PDB file of C-alpha atoms in Angstrom:
ATOM      1  CA  UNK A   1     120.239 116.628 -23.617  1.00 97.00           C
ATOM      2  CA  UNK A   2     117.287 115.432 -21.686  1.00 98.00           C
ATOM      3  CA  UNK A   3     117.483 111.654 -21.279  1.00 98.00           C
ATOM      4  CA  UNK A   4     115.145 108.860 -20.380  1.00 98.00           C
ATOM      5  CA  UNK A   5     116.902 105.541 -19.805  1.00 98.00           C
ATOM      6  CA  UNK A   6     115.644 102.003 -20.167  1.00 98.00           C
ATOM      7  CA  UNK A   7     118.015  99.552 -18.498  1.00 97.00           C
ATOM      8  CA  UNK A   8     118.616  96.520 -16.334  1.00 95.00           C
ATOM      9  CA  UNK A   9     121.310  94.963 -14.220  1.00 93.00           C
ATOM     10  CA  UNK A  10     125.026  95.928 -14.137  1.00 95.00           C
ATOM     11  CA  UNK A  11     125.120  97.062 -18.028  1.00 96.00           C
ATOM     12  CA  UNK A  12     122.066  99.289 -17.392  1.00 96.00           C
ATOM     13  CA  UNK A  13     123.586 100.509 -13.965  1.00 97.00           C
ATOM     14  CA  UNK A  14     126.927 101.418 -15.764  1.00 97.00           C
ATOM     15  CA  UNK A  15     125.071 103.253 -18.252  1.00 98.00           C
ATOM     16  CA  UNK A  16     122.920 105.140 -15.923  1.00 98.00           C
ATOM     17  CA  UNK A  17     126.105 106.092 -13.805  1.00 98.00           C
ATOM     18  CA  UNK A  18     127.748 107.380 -17.236  1.00 98.00           C
ATOM     19  CA  UNK A  19     124.682 109.702 -18.018  1.00 98.00           C
ATOM     20  CA  UNK A  20     124.616 110.739 -14.426  1.00 98.00           C
ATOM     21  CA  UNK A  21     128.381 111.835 -14.584  1.00 98.00           C
ATOM     22  CA  UNK A  22     127.710 113.464 -17.962  1.00 98.00           C
ATOM     23  CA  UNK A  23     126.432 116.788 -19.161  1.00 97.00           C
ATOM     24  CA  UNK A  24     123.074 115.327 -19.881  1.00 98.00           C
ATOM     25  CA  UNK A  25     119.963 115.310 -17.603  1.00 98.00           C
ATOM     26  CA  UNK A  26     118.331 112.061 -16.725  1.00 98.00           C
ATOM     27  CA  UNK A  27     114.605 112.696 -16.452  1.00 98.00           C
ATOM     28  CA  UNK A  28     113.280 109.252 -15.873  1.00 98.00           C
ATOM     29  CA  UNK A  29     114.468 105.755 -15.467  1.00 98.00           C
ATOM     30  CA  UNK A  30     112.487 102.471 -16.478  1.00 98.00           C
ATOM     31  CA  UNK A  31     113.950  99.218 -15.412  1.00 97.00           C
ATOM     32  CA  UNK A  32     112.690  95.600 -14.873  1.00 96.00           C
ATOM     33  CA  UNK A  33     111.659  93.989 -11.673  1.00 94.00           C
ATOM     34  CA  UNK A  34     114.410  91.356 -10.182  1.00 86.00           C
ATOM     35  CA  UNK A  35     114.216  88.113 -11.882  1.00 73.00           C
ATOM     36  CA  UNK A  36     114.954  84.712 -10.315  1.00 68.00           C
ATOM     37  CA  UNK A  37     116.319  83.502 -13.812  1.00 65.00           C
ATOM     38  CA  UNK A  38     119.732  81.978 -13.167  1.00 62.00           C
ATOM     39  CA  UNK A  39     121.740  84.167 -15.631  1.00 63.00           C
ATOM     40  CA  UNK A  40     119.658  87.408 -14.710  1.00 64.00           C
ATOM     41  CA  UNK A  41     120.748  87.002 -11.085  1.00 70.00           C
ATOM     42  CA  UNK A  42     124.431  87.506 -12.400  1.00 78.00           C
ATOM     43  CA  UNK A  43     125.766  91.007 -12.796  1.00 79.00           C
ATOM     44  CA  UNK A  44     122.734  92.276 -11.052  1.00 82.00           C
ATOM     45  CA  UNK A  45     123.392  95.728  -9.876  1.00 91.00           C
ATOM     46  CA  UNK A  46     120.190  97.674  -9.235  1.00 95.00           C
ATOM     47  CA  UNK A  47     119.290 100.467 -11.623  1.00 97.00           C
ATOM     48  CA  UNK A  48     116.414 101.374  -9.665  1.00 97.00           C
ATOM     49  CA  UNK A  49     118.491 102.004  -6.372  1.00 97.00           C
ATOM     50  CA  UNK A  50     121.063 103.989  -8.299  1.00 98.00           C
ATOM     51  CA  UNK A  51     118.267 106.224  -9.698  1.00 98.00           C
ATOM     52  CA  UNK A  52     116.636 106.591  -6.443  1.00 98.00           C
ATOM     53  CA  UNK A  53     119.822 107.553  -4.849  1.00 98.00           C
ATOM     54  CA  UNK A  54     120.085 110.534  -7.405  1.00 98.00           C
ATOM     55  CA  UNK A  55     116.340 111.552  -6.987  1.00 98.00           C
ATOM     56  CA  UNK A  56     115.627 110.175 -10.538  1.00 98.00           C
ATOM     57  CA  UNK A  57     111.909 108.926 -10.814  1.00 98.00           C
ATOM     58  CA  UNK A  58     111.769 105.030 -11.660  1.00 98.00           C
ATOM     59  CA  UNK A  59     109.068 103.066 -13.326  1.00 98.00           C
ATOM     60  CA  UNK A  60     109.365  99.307 -12.862  1.00 97.00           C
ATOM     61  CA  UNK A  61     107.971  97.400 -16.013  1.00 96.00           C
ATOM     62  CA  UNK A  62     108.316  93.876 -17.683  1.00 94.00           C
ATOM     63  CA  UNK A  63     107.134  95.516 -20.848  1.00 94.00           C
ATOM     64  CA  UNK A  64     106.763  99.053 -21.789  1.00 94.00           C
ATOM     65  CA  UNK A  65     103.434  98.854 -23.387  1.00 90.00           C
ATOM     66  CA  UNK A  66     100.948 100.647 -20.982  1.00 94.00           C
ATOM     67  CA  UNK A  67      99.297 103.989 -21.248  1.00 95.00           C
ATOM     68  CA  UNK A  68     100.694 105.302 -17.739  1.00 96.00           C
ATOM     69  CA  UNK A  69     104.190 104.657 -18.956  1.00 96.00           C
ATOM     70  CA  UNK A  70     103.672 106.511 -22.206  1.00 96.00           C
ATOM     71  CA  UNK A  71     102.201 109.453 -20.406  1.00 97.00           C
ATOM     72  CA  UNK A  72     105.218 109.555 -18.193  1.00 97.00           C
ATOM     73  CA  UNK A  73     107.415 109.674 -21.017  1.00 97.00           C
ATOM     74  CA  UNK A  74     105.490 112.538 -22.732  1.00 97.00           C
ATOM     75  CA  UNK A  75     105.788 114.558 -19.377  1.00 97.00           C
ATOM     76  CA  UNK A  76     109.410 113.792 -19.237  1.00 98.00           C
ATOM     77  CA  UNK A  77     109.702 115.358 -22.818  1.00 98.00           C
ATOM     78  CA  UNK A  78     113.154 113.441 -23.630  1.00 98.00           C
ATOM     79  CA  UNK A  79     115.358 114.514 -26.348  1.00 98.00           C
ATOM     80  CA  UNK A  80     116.392 110.912 -26.609  1.00 98.00           C
ATOM     81  CA  UNK A  81     115.843 107.394 -24.871  1.00 98.00           C
ATOM     82  CA  UNK A  82     119.049 105.466 -24.062  1.00 98.00           C
ATOM     83  CA  UNK A  83     118.608 101.517 -23.541  1.00 98.00           C
ATOM     84  CA  UNK A  84     121.094  99.006 -22.439  1.00 97.00           C
ATOM     85  CA  UNK A  85     120.004  95.403 -21.478  1.00 94.00           C
ATOM     86  CA  UNK A  86     116.267  96.146 -21.656  1.00 95.00           C
ATOM     87  CA  UNK A  87     114.886  92.465 -22.049  1.00 90.00           C
ATOM     88  CA  UNK A  88     111.552  92.982 -23.916  1.00 92.00           C
ATOM     89  CA  UNK A  89     110.612  94.563 -27.145  1.00 93.00           C
ATOM     90  CA  UNK A  90     110.207  98.496 -27.238  1.00 96.00           C
ATOM     91  CA  UNK A  91     107.170  99.428 -29.476  1.00 96.00           C
ATOM     92  CA  UNK A  92     107.753 102.115 -32.240  1.00 96.00           C
ATOM     93  CA  UNK A  93     105.529 104.709 -30.481  1.00 96.00           C
ATOM     94  CA  UNK A  94     107.853 104.419 -27.539  1.00 97.00           C
ATOM     95  CA  UNK A  95     111.285 104.429 -29.242  1.00 97.00           C
ATOM     96  CA  UNK A  96     110.261 107.003 -31.738  1.00 97.00           C
ATOM     97  CA  UNK A  97     108.699 109.407 -29.159  1.00 97.00           C
ATOM     98  CA  UNK A  98     111.877 111.305 -28.535  1.00 98.00           C
ATOM     99  CA  UNK A  99     113.117 114.061 -30.763  1.00 96.00           C
ATOM    100  CA  UNK A 100     116.233 112.104 -31.504  1.00 98.00           C
ATOM    101  CA  UNK A 101     114.578 108.652 -31.266  1.00 98.00           C
ATOM    102  CA  UNK A 102     116.282 105.854 -28.977  1.00 98.00           C
ATOM    103  CA  UNK A 103     119.999 104.914 -28.623  1.00 98.00           C
ATOM    104  CA  UNK A 104     120.392 101.246 -27.934  1.00 98.00           C
ATOM    105  CA  UNK A 105     123.794  99.979 -26.289  1.00 98.00           C
ATOM    106  CA  UNK A 106     124.496  96.456 -27.130  1.00 97.00           C
ATOM    107  CA  UNK A 107     127.412  94.174 -25.831  1.00 96.00           C
ATOM    108  CA  UNK A 108     128.595  92.895 -29.142  1.00 98.00           C
ATOM    109  CA  UNK A 109     130.109  94.017 -32.368  1.00 98.00           C
ATOM    110  CA  UNK A 110     126.931  94.389 -34.346  1.00 98.00           C
ATOM    111  CA  UNK A 111     125.876  93.194 -36.765  1.00 98.00           C
ATOM    112  CA  UNK A 112     127.304  90.095 -35.158  1.00 97.00           C
ATOM    113  CA  UNK A 113     125.601  88.529 -32.075  1.00 97.00           C
ATOM    114  CA  UNK A 114     122.363  90.400 -31.904  1.00 95.00           C
ATOM    115  CA  UNK A 115     120.223  89.091 -29.133  1.00 91.00           C
ATOM    116  CA  UNK A 116     121.116  87.554 -25.861  1.00 91.00           C
ATOM    117  CA  UNK A 117     124.429  86.548 -24.059  1.00 93.00           C
ATOM    118  CA  UNK A 118     126.672  87.854 -26.942  1.00 96.00           C
ATOM    119  CA  UNK A 119     130.038  87.575 -24.953  1.00 96.00           C
ATOM    120  CA  UNK A 120     129.427  83.780 -24.040  1.00 96.00           C
ATOM    121  CA  UNK A 121     128.513  82.941 -27.577  1.00 97.00           C
ATOM    122  CA  UNK A 122     131.248  84.962 -29.122  1.00 98.00           C
ATOM    123  CA  UNK A 123     133.957  83.202 -26.972  1.00 98.00           C
ATOM    124  CA  UNK A 124     132.282  79.847 -27.425  1.00 97.00           C
ATOM    125  CA  UNK A 125     132.569  80.428 -31.241  1.00 96.00           C
ATOM    126  CA  UNK A 126     136.182  81.654 -31.320  1.00 97.00           C
ATOM    127  CA  UNK A 127     135.941  85.227 -32.125  1.00 98.00           C
ATOM    128  CA  UNK A 128     139.061  87.132 -31.869  1.00 98.00           C
ATOM    129  CA  UNK A 129     137.524  90.435 -30.603  1.00 98.00           C
ATOM    130  CA  UNK A 130     134.300  91.490 -28.849  1.00 98.00           C
ATOM    131  CA  UNK A 131     133.138  94.877 -28.029  1.00 98.00           C
ATOM    132  CA  UNK A 132     130.019  97.362 -27.488  1.00 98.00           C
ATOM    133  CA  UNK A 133     127.982  99.036 -29.931  1.00 98.00           C
ATOM    134  CA  UNK A 134     125.629 102.039 -29.803  1.00 98.00           C
ATOM    135  CA  UNK A 135     123.094 102.199 -32.431  1.00 98.00           C
ATOM    136  CA  UNK A 136     119.701 103.867 -33.428  1.00 98.00           C
ATOM    137  CA  UNK A 137     116.705 101.754 -32.499  1.00 97.00           C
ATOM    138  CA  UNK A 138     114.512 100.689 -35.385  1.00 96.00           C
ATOM    139  CA  UNK A 139     111.802  97.989 -36.025  1.00 93.00           C
ATOM    140  CA  UNK A 140     114.183  95.230 -36.091  1.00 92.00           C
ATOM    141  CA  UNK A 141     116.386  93.605 -33.358  1.00 88.00           C
ATOM    142  CA  UNK A 142     119.565  95.389 -32.830  1.00 94.00           C
ATOM    143  CA  UNK A 143     119.476  96.317 -36.671  1.00 95.00           C
ATOM    144  CA  UNK A 144     119.780 100.094 -36.371  1.00 97.00           C
ATOM    145  CA  UNK A 145     122.441 102.580 -37.899  1.00 98.00           C
ATOM    146  CA  UNK A 146     125.651 102.316 -35.816  1.00 98.00           C
ATOM    147  CA  UNK A 147     126.540 105.659 -33.992  1.00 98.00           C
ATOM    148  CA  UNK A 148     129.634 104.433 -31.998  1.00 98.00           C
ATOM    149  CA  UNK A 149     131.345 101.080 -31.685  1.00 98.00           C
ATOM    150  CA  UNK A 150     134.527  99.955 -29.737  1.00 98.00           C
ATOM    151  CA  UNK A 151     136.254  96.521 -29.732  1.00 98.00           C
ATOM    152  CA  UNK A 152     138.537  94.660 -27.420  1.00 98.00           C
ATOM    153  CA  UNK A 153     140.510  91.512 -28.204  1.00 98.00           C
ATOM    154  CA  UNK A 154     139.862  88.135 -26.912  1.00 98.00           C
ATOM    155  CA  UNK A 155     143.025  86.636 -25.260  1.00 97.00           C
ATOM    156  CA  UNK A 156     143.816  82.845 -25.232  1.00 97.00           C
ATOM    157  CA  UNK A 157     142.834  82.361 -21.711  1.00 97.00           C
ATOM    158  CA  UNK A 158     140.096  85.104 -21.364  1.00 98.00           C
ATOM    159  CA  UNK A 159     136.910  83.723 -19.743  1.00 98.00           C
ATOM    160  CA  UNK A 160     133.526  85.163 -20.205  1.00 97.00           C
ATOM    161  CA  UNK A 161     133.997  86.949 -16.886  1.00 96.00           C
ATOM    162  CA  UNK A 162     137.130  88.561 -18.181  1.00 98.00           C
ATOM    163  CA  UNK A 163     135.497  89.687 -21.338  1.00 98.00           C
ATOM    164  CA  UNK A 164     132.601  91.231 -19.092  1.00 96.00           C
ATOM    165  CA  UNK A 165     134.969  93.407 -17.282  1.00 96.00           C
ATOM    166  CA  UNK A 166     136.605  94.373 -20.530  1.00 97.00           C
ATOM    167  CA  UNK A 167     133.487  95.300 -22.341  1.00 97.00           C
ATOM    168  CA  UNK A 168     131.667  96.900 -19.336  1.00 96.00           C
ATOM    169  CA  UNK A 169     134.391  99.626 -19.140  1.00 96.00           C
ATOM    170  CA  UNK A 170     133.451 100.467 -22.641  1.00 98.00           C
ATOM    171  CA  UNK A 171     129.891 101.457 -21.953  1.00 98.00           C
ATOM    172  CA  UNK A 172     130.769 104.952 -20.603  1.00 98.00           C
ATOM    173  CA  UNK A 173     132.817 106.012 -23.556  1.00 98.00           C
ATOM    174  CA  UNK A 174     130.689 104.469 -26.249  1.00 98.00           C
ATOM    175  CA  UNK A 175     127.422 105.806 -24.843  1.00 98.00           C
ATOM    176  CA  UNK A 176     128.515 109.311 -23.955  1.00 98.00           C
ATOM    177  CA  UNK A 177     130.591 109.646 -27.194  1.00 98.00           C
ATOM    178  CA  UNK A 178     127.443 108.496 -29.144  1.00 98.00           C
ATOM    179  CA  UNK A 179     125.279 111.071 -27.370  1.00 98.00           C
ATOM    180  CA  UNK A 180     127.829 113.871 -28.152  1.00 98.00           C
ATOM    181  CA  UNK A 181     127.750 113.157 -31.844  1.00 98.00           C
ATOM    182  CA  UNK A 182     123.871 113.277 -31.691  1.00 98.00           C
ATOM    183  CA  UNK A 183     123.726 116.328 -29.554  1.00 97.00           C
ATOM    184  CA  UNK A 184     126.274 117.978 -32.175  1.00 97.00           C
ATOM    185  CA  UNK A 185     123.689 117.593 -34.820  1.00 96.00           C
ATOM    186  CA  UNK A 186     124.861 114.479 -36.698  1.00 95.00           C
ATOM    187  CA  UNK A 187     122.104 112.458 -38.230  1.00 93.00           C
ATOM    188  CA  UNK A 188     124.054 110.111 -40.683  1.00 95.00           C
ATOM    189  CA  UNK A 189     125.622 106.905 -39.247  1.00 98.00           C
ATOM    190  CA  UNK A 190     126.876 103.585 -40.485  1.00 98.00           C
ATOM    191  CA  UNK A 191     124.397 101.272 -41.873  1.00 98.00           C
ATOM    192  CA  UNK A 192     124.664  97.691 -40.714  1.00 98.00           C
ATOM    193  CA  UNK A 193     125.552  95.160 -43.377  1.00 96.00           C
ATOM    194  CA  UNK A 194     122.571  92.605 -42.601  1.00 92.00           C
ATOM    195  CA  UNK A 195     124.385  89.894 -44.537  1.00 95.00           C
ATOM    196  CA  UNK A 196     126.788  89.646 -41.539  1.00 95.00           C
ATOM    197  CA  UNK A 197     124.166  89.585 -38.978  1.00 95.00           C
ATOM    198  CA  UNK A 198     124.052  86.725 -36.591  1.00 96.00           C
ATOM    199  CA  UNK A 199     121.660  86.171 -33.687  1.00 94.00           C
ATOM    200  CA  UNK A 200     121.785  84.019 -30.590  1.00 91.00           C
ATOM    201  CA  UNK A 201     119.190  83.154 -27.916  1.00 90.00           C
ATOM    202  CA  UNK A 202     119.491  83.229 -24.011  1.00 87.00           C
ATOM    203  CA  UNK A 203     121.611  80.450 -22.478  1.00 89.00           C
ATOM    204  CA  UNK A 204     119.990  77.105 -21.191  1.00 89.00           C
ATOM    205  CA  UNK A 205     120.961  74.097 -19.529  1.00 87.00           C
ATOM    206  CA  UNK A 206     121.567  72.230 -22.675  1.00 91.00           C
ATOM    207  CA  UNK A 207     123.812  74.999 -23.979  1.00 95.00           C
ATOM    208  CA  UNK A 208     126.392  74.103 -21.144  1.00 96.00           C
ATOM    209  CA  UNK A 209     126.369  70.332 -21.360  1.00 97.00           C
ATOM    210  CA  UNK A 210     129.527  69.049 -22.820  1.00 97.00           C
ATOM    211  CA  UNK A 211     129.499  66.998 -26.016  1.00 96.00           C
ATOM    212  CA  UNK A 212     132.623  64.897 -26.162  1.00 95.00           C
ATOM    213  CA  UNK A 213     132.147  64.598 -29.860  1.00 93.00           C
ATOM    214  CA  UNK A 214     133.208  68.167 -30.086  1.00 94.00           C
ATOM    215  CA  UNK A 215     137.005  69.004 -30.681  1.00 94.00           C
ATOM    216  CA  UNK A 216     138.926  69.641 -27.459  1.00 94.00           C
ATOM    217  CA  UNK A 217     139.603  73.314 -28.740  1.00 94.00           C
ATOM    218  CA  UNK A 218     135.714  73.920 -28.793  1.00 95.00           C
ATOM    219  CA  UNK A 219     135.123  72.416 -25.311  1.00 97.00           C
ATOM    220  CA  UNK A 220     137.930  74.134 -23.650  1.00 98.00           C
ATOM    221  CA  UNK A 221     136.362  77.438 -24.822  1.00 98.00           C
ATOM    222  CA  UNK A 222     133.061  76.304 -23.533  1.00 98.00           C
ATOM    223  CA  UNK A 223     134.599  75.732 -20.057  1.00 98.00           C
ATOM    224  CA  UNK A 224     135.924  79.370 -20.193  1.00 98.00           C
ATOM    225  CA  UNK A 225     132.700  80.705 -21.495  1.00 98.00           C
ATOM    226  CA  UNK A 226     130.893  79.239 -18.434  1.00 97.00           C
ATOM    227  CA  UNK A 227     133.291  80.701 -15.988  1.00 95.00           C
ATOM    228  CA  UNK A 228     132.166  81.781 -12.334  1.00 93.00           C
ATOM    229  CA  UNK A 229     129.734  83.391 -11.833  1.00 92.00           C
ATOM    230  CA  UNK A 230     128.025  81.809 -14.778  1.00 93.00           C
ATOM    231  CA  UNK A 231     126.642  78.290 -14.341  1.00 93.00           C
ATOM    232  CA  UNK A 232     129.522  75.938 -15.139  1.00 97.00           C
ATOM    233  CA  UNK A 233     129.983  73.362 -18.069  1.00 98.00           C
ATOM    234  CA  UNK A 234     129.060  70.013 -16.957  1.00 98.00           C
ATOM    235  CA  UNK A 235     129.146  66.346 -17.986  1.00 98.00           C
ATOM    236  CA  UNK A 236     128.264  63.010 -16.312  1.00 98.00           C
ATOM    237  CA  UNK A 237     130.541  60.595 -14.599  1.00 96.00           C
ATOM    238  CA  UNK A 238     129.122  57.307 -13.263  1.00 94.00           C
ATOM    239  CA  UNK A 239     125.659  58.646 -13.465  1.00 95.00           C
ATOM    240  CA  UNK A 240     126.518  61.877 -11.498  1.00 96.00           C
ATOM    241  CA  UNK A 241     126.684  65.480 -12.688  1.00 97.00           C
ATOM    242  CA  UNK A 242     130.192  66.694 -12.794  1.00 98.00           C
ATOM    243  CA  UNK A 243     131.045  70.365 -13.388  1.00 98.00           C
ATOM    244  CA  UNK A 244     134.264  71.227 -15.350  1.00 98.00           C
ATOM    245  CA  UNK A 245     135.535  74.389 -13.813  1.00 98.00           C
ATOM    246  CA  UNK A 246     139.098  74.632 -15.535  1.00 98.00           C
ATOM    247  CA  UNK A 247     140.724  72.703 -18.573  1.00 98.00           C
ATOM    248  CA  UNK A 248     143.409  73.145 -21.263  1.00 96.00           C
ATOM    249  CA  UNK A 249     143.695  71.484 -24.558  1.00 94.00           C
ATOM    250  CA  UNK A 250     146.003  68.423 -24.220  1.00 92.00           C
ATOM    251  CA  UNK A 251     149.727  68.952 -25.440  1.00 86.00           C
ATOM    252  CA  UNK A 252     149.757  65.337 -27.197  1.00 83.00           C
ATOM    253  CA  UNK A 253     147.226  63.857 -29.555  1.00 83.00           C
ATOM    254  CA  UNK A 254     144.745  61.325 -28.163  1.00 80.00           C
ATOM    255  CA  UNK A 255     142.741  59.212 -30.376  1.00 81.00           C
ATOM    256  CA  UNK A 256     139.768  56.865 -29.563  1.00 85.00           C
ATOM    257  CA  UNK A 257     136.264  56.907 -28.256  1.00 89.00           C
ATOM    258  CA  UNK A 258     135.121  60.450 -27.358  1.00 92.00           C
ATOM    259  CA  UNK A 259     134.631  60.804 -23.619  1.00 95.00           C
ATOM    260  CA  UNK A 260     137.161  58.188 -22.433  1.00 94.00           C
ATOM    261  CA  UNK A 261     139.113  58.983 -19.216  1.00 94.00           C
ATOM    262  CA  UNK A 262     142.446  58.251 -20.692  1.00 88.00           C
ATOM    263  CA  UNK A 263     145.834  59.678 -19.430  1.00 88.00           C
ATOM    264  CA  UNK A 264     147.176  62.015 -16.675  1.00 92.00           C
ATOM    265  CA  UNK A 265     149.009  64.851 -18.373  1.00 91.00           C
ATOM    266  CA  UNK A 266     150.766  67.550 -16.125  1.00 90.00           C
ATOM    267  CA  UNK A 267     147.980  68.883 -13.724  1.00 92.00           C
ATOM    268  CA  UNK A 268     145.219  67.558 -15.806  1.00 94.00           C
ATOM    269  CA  UNK A 269     143.363  64.341 -16.633  1.00 95.00           C
ATOM    270  CA  UNK A 270     143.078  63.852 -20.367  1.00 95.00           C
ATOM    271  CA  UNK A 271     139.455  62.965 -21.721  1.00 94.00           C
ATOM    272  CA  UNK A 272     139.459  62.040 -25.548  1.00 93.00           C
ATOM    273  CA  UNK A 273     137.319  64.559 -27.612  1.00 93.00           C
ATOM    274  CA  UNK A 274     136.289  64.519 -31.309  1.00 89.00           C
ATOM    275  CA  UNK A 275     138.453  65.205 -34.183  1.00 76.00           C
ATOM    276  CA  UNK A 276     138.874  68.766 -35.321  1.00 72.00           C
ATOM    277  CA  UNK A 277     137.418  68.892 -38.815  1.00 64.00           C
ATOM    278  CA  UNK A 278     139.364  72.173 -39.408  1.00 69.00           C
ATOM    279  CA  UNK A 279     142.894  70.643 -38.803  1.00 66.00           C
ATOM    280  CA  UNK A 280     142.100  66.698 -38.818  1.00 61.00           C
ATOM    281  CA  UNK A 281     143.769  66.727 -35.485  1.00 67.00           C
ATOM    282  CA  UNK A 282     142.605  64.900 -32.281  1.00 78.00           C
ATOM    283  CA  UNK A 283     143.589  66.523 -29.044  1.00 83.00           C
ATOM    284  CA  UNK A 284     142.357  65.549 -25.860  1.00 92.00           C
ATOM    285  CA  UNK A 285     140.857  67.828 -23.227  1.00 95.00           C
ATOM    286  CA  UNK A 286     142.911  68.004 -20.043  1.00 96.00           C
ATOM    287  CA  UNK A 287     140.597  68.657 -17.369  1.00 97.00           C
ATOM    288  CA  UNK A 288     142.236  70.398 -14.321  1.00 97.00           C
ATOM    289  CA  UNK A 289     139.443  71.188 -11.875  1.00 98.00           C
ATOM    290  CA  UNK A 290     136.079  70.002 -11.256  1.00 98.00           C
ATOM    291  CA  UNK A 291     133.155  70.190  -8.794  1.00 98.00           C
ATOM    292  CA  UNK A 292     131.131  67.274  -7.759  1.00 97.00           C
ATOM    293  CA  UNK A 293     127.235  66.861  -7.487  1.00 95.00           C
ATOM    294  CA  UNK A 294     127.539  67.252  -3.736  1.00 95.00           C
ATOM    295  CA  UNK A 295     129.401  70.617  -4.133  1.00 96.00           C
ATOM    296  CA  UNK A 296     133.199  69.559  -3.517  1.00 97.00           C
ATOM    297  CA  UNK A 297     135.630  71.292  -5.587  1.00 97.00           C
ATOM    298  CA  UNK A 298     138.863  69.699  -6.015  1.00 96.00           C
ATOM    299  CA  UNK A 299     141.758  69.049  -8.773  1.00 97.00           C
ATOM    300  CA  UNK A 300     140.825  66.646 -11.342  1.00 97.00           C
ATOM    301  CA  UNK A 301     143.775  64.510 -10.526  1.00 95.00           C
ATOM    302  CA  UNK A 302     142.365  63.918  -7.070  1.00 95.00           C
ATOM    303  CA  UNK A 303     138.918  63.172  -8.347  1.00 96.00           C
ATOM    304  CA  UNK A 304     139.922  60.731 -11.123  1.00 94.00           C
ATOM    305  CA  UNK A 305     141.773  58.297  -9.055  1.00 85.00           C
ATOM    306  CA  UNK A 306     142.212  55.785 -11.633  1.00 80.00           C
ATOM    307  CA  UNK A 307     142.269  55.992 -15.491  1.00 80.00           C
ATOM    308  CA  UNK A 308     139.425  54.248 -17.571  1.00 85.00           C
ATOM    309  CA  UNK A 309     135.748  54.780 -17.922  1.00 92.00           C
ATOM    310  CA  UNK A 310     133.723  57.441 -19.700  1.00 95.00           C
ATOM    311  CA  UNK A 311     132.572  60.922 -19.174  1.00 96.00           C
ATOM    312  CA  UNK A 312     129.002  60.894 -20.947  1.00 96.00           C
ATOM    313  CA  UNK A 313     126.550  63.420 -22.014  1.00 93.00           C
ATOM    314  CA  UNK A 314     123.623  61.881 -20.131  1.00 92.00           C
ATOM    315  CA  UNK A 315     123.577  60.284 -16.638  1.00 92.00           C
TER     316      UNK A 315
END
């Protein structure tokens, strides 16, 4: 099939590479300009550079809503548009232009986790699996019929970085598999159950601030979700920002005021956390590695030279 691709960053790069390696013909690539946003500088392999290396024409756009772009799409005469990690709304006259419409590839198990940063939100929320979905685009965000979907389990120590590598490897089989079904003439696909839909926004500084009233299990997942190269989860100690790079849920139960620097346990320093409403238990969070405001990275047992005092949500 003749394909036009809309994509950005590593997800778009992997999608384009899969298309270039397939039997399909990539006629045009549309991608975003580079961004200085903290999250958009992560996994930032260039779609434009890959397309140019293979002689594929490239258009750079923030939004696909101008007359020149529409004319170029008409000239490309695509059978289908494939979109992955396109960051702005694609209007109906664009996504409905190709003979087979537009296939969107999203890094979640739709209908759950439509929108932004699905892997991080899924890990924070304690999901047991994540994955990639190829669905037909319609007027609603990430709501179209599912053509193909694959899942991978979330391990007990997986970080968001681990989940990225697990799911990015699903892009090629999900995308090319979905295109194969469409090329073979299949037109009926799986409707999404919209009662199960969930939506999440872009991550921000407030989303990575540790709240010590949370249960230790939730805080430990937040630390894993904000693994390198993502901005680290952080708290404040004696008025200065302190990033938490690694932690485990304490083996014992520690009650008291949330945020209290309480006890050394193994290689970590236990901070009192909130009670878990699901179990009624109150475990501490054993912090094992931190980064200071001046950039020093060190074991928590070296940073906390004495017990006592508090970690706080604000300076």
